[in-house]
Amino acid sequence: MTSGAFTAGVVVLLLSLAAVVGPLVGLSPWWVTLLVALGLGSLTVDAARFGGRGGHLLAEALPGGAWRLRRIAVHEAGHALAADSDGLAVRRVLVGSLACLRAGVDSGGCTEFALPESVKLSAEDLRRWSRVLQAGMVAETLVYGDSVGGDDDRALLGRLWGLSGFDVEMARLEQRRARREVEQALRARRAEIEAEADRLLAAAPRFGRRTPS
């Protein structure tokens, strides 16, 4: 789901609740009309100021937001641990829409790596990137049973293999092999994934919450 669609969904849900519950609690139709106007205005402000991620920012600030952020933290912890094992330098890890917004990144969480010197990588380098880029999805699956993130990881991995000139069949075969390797490696490091996710979550900013300096 895109950021704008998520935000619009939140607004529509709130307006629908107001329309249904309002008459039951004696809420004037004028108040419902005002809420509709405010809702539409919020979509405009969100698109202009927050890049359509306002709904995500709100969801992460609510009481259940910590659960949402921890899942993102688990995903990014998988990337970080796999990168450490494969010798890929991590520039920074961002968890949550607020952290990404402040960094100018349109995402709910990301792990940034040092860029390779060339877009055309060797087969061995591609295998390393295949393990690291799939590690977030693997970590999520190990902890939660499935993965909801990783579309950007898959897209980037596909581009890396394509730019390096390898055929599609070999790319798929090597990616499946890399997935099995990183699954085996991270399964043995489950406690480390959890600990790193907790550390990342503790540092993740949220509206209405002061994070450690």
Short mmCIF file of N, CA and C in Angstrom, two decimals, residues 12 47 60 74 78 80 141 161:
data_model
loop_
_atom_site.label_atom_id
_atom_site.label_comp_id
_atom_site.label_asym_id
_atom_site.label_seq_id
_atom_site.Cartn_x
_atom_site.Cartn_y
_atom_site.Cartn_z
N VAL A 12 -10.58 8.35 5.75
CA VAL A 12 -11.91 7.83 5.41
C VAL A 12 -12.50 7.04 6.57
N ALA A 47 0.09 15.56 1.88
CA ALA A 47 0.77 15.40 0.59
C ALA A 47 1.84 16.46 0.40
N GLU A 60 2.10 5.28 13.88
CA GLU A 60 3.26 4.99 14.72
C GLU A 60 3.24 5.75 16.04
N VAL A 74 12.86 -5.22 13.23
CA VAL A 74 13.30 -6.60 12.99
C VAL A 74 13.80 -6.74 11.56
N GLY A 78 17.76 -7.55 10.44
CA GLY A 78 18.20 -8.63 9.56
C GLY A 78 19.20 -8.15 8.53
N ALA A 80 21.15 -5.51 8.77
CA ALA A 80 22.39 -5.09 9.43
C ALA A 80 23.26 -6.28 9.82
N THR A 141 10.26 -13.08 8.69
CA THR A 141 9.62 -14.40 8.63
C THR A 141 10.00 -15.24 9.83
N TRP A 161 21.21 -7.49 -10.53
CA TRP A 161 21.50 -8.65 -11.38
C TRP A 161 21.35 -8.29 -12.85
#
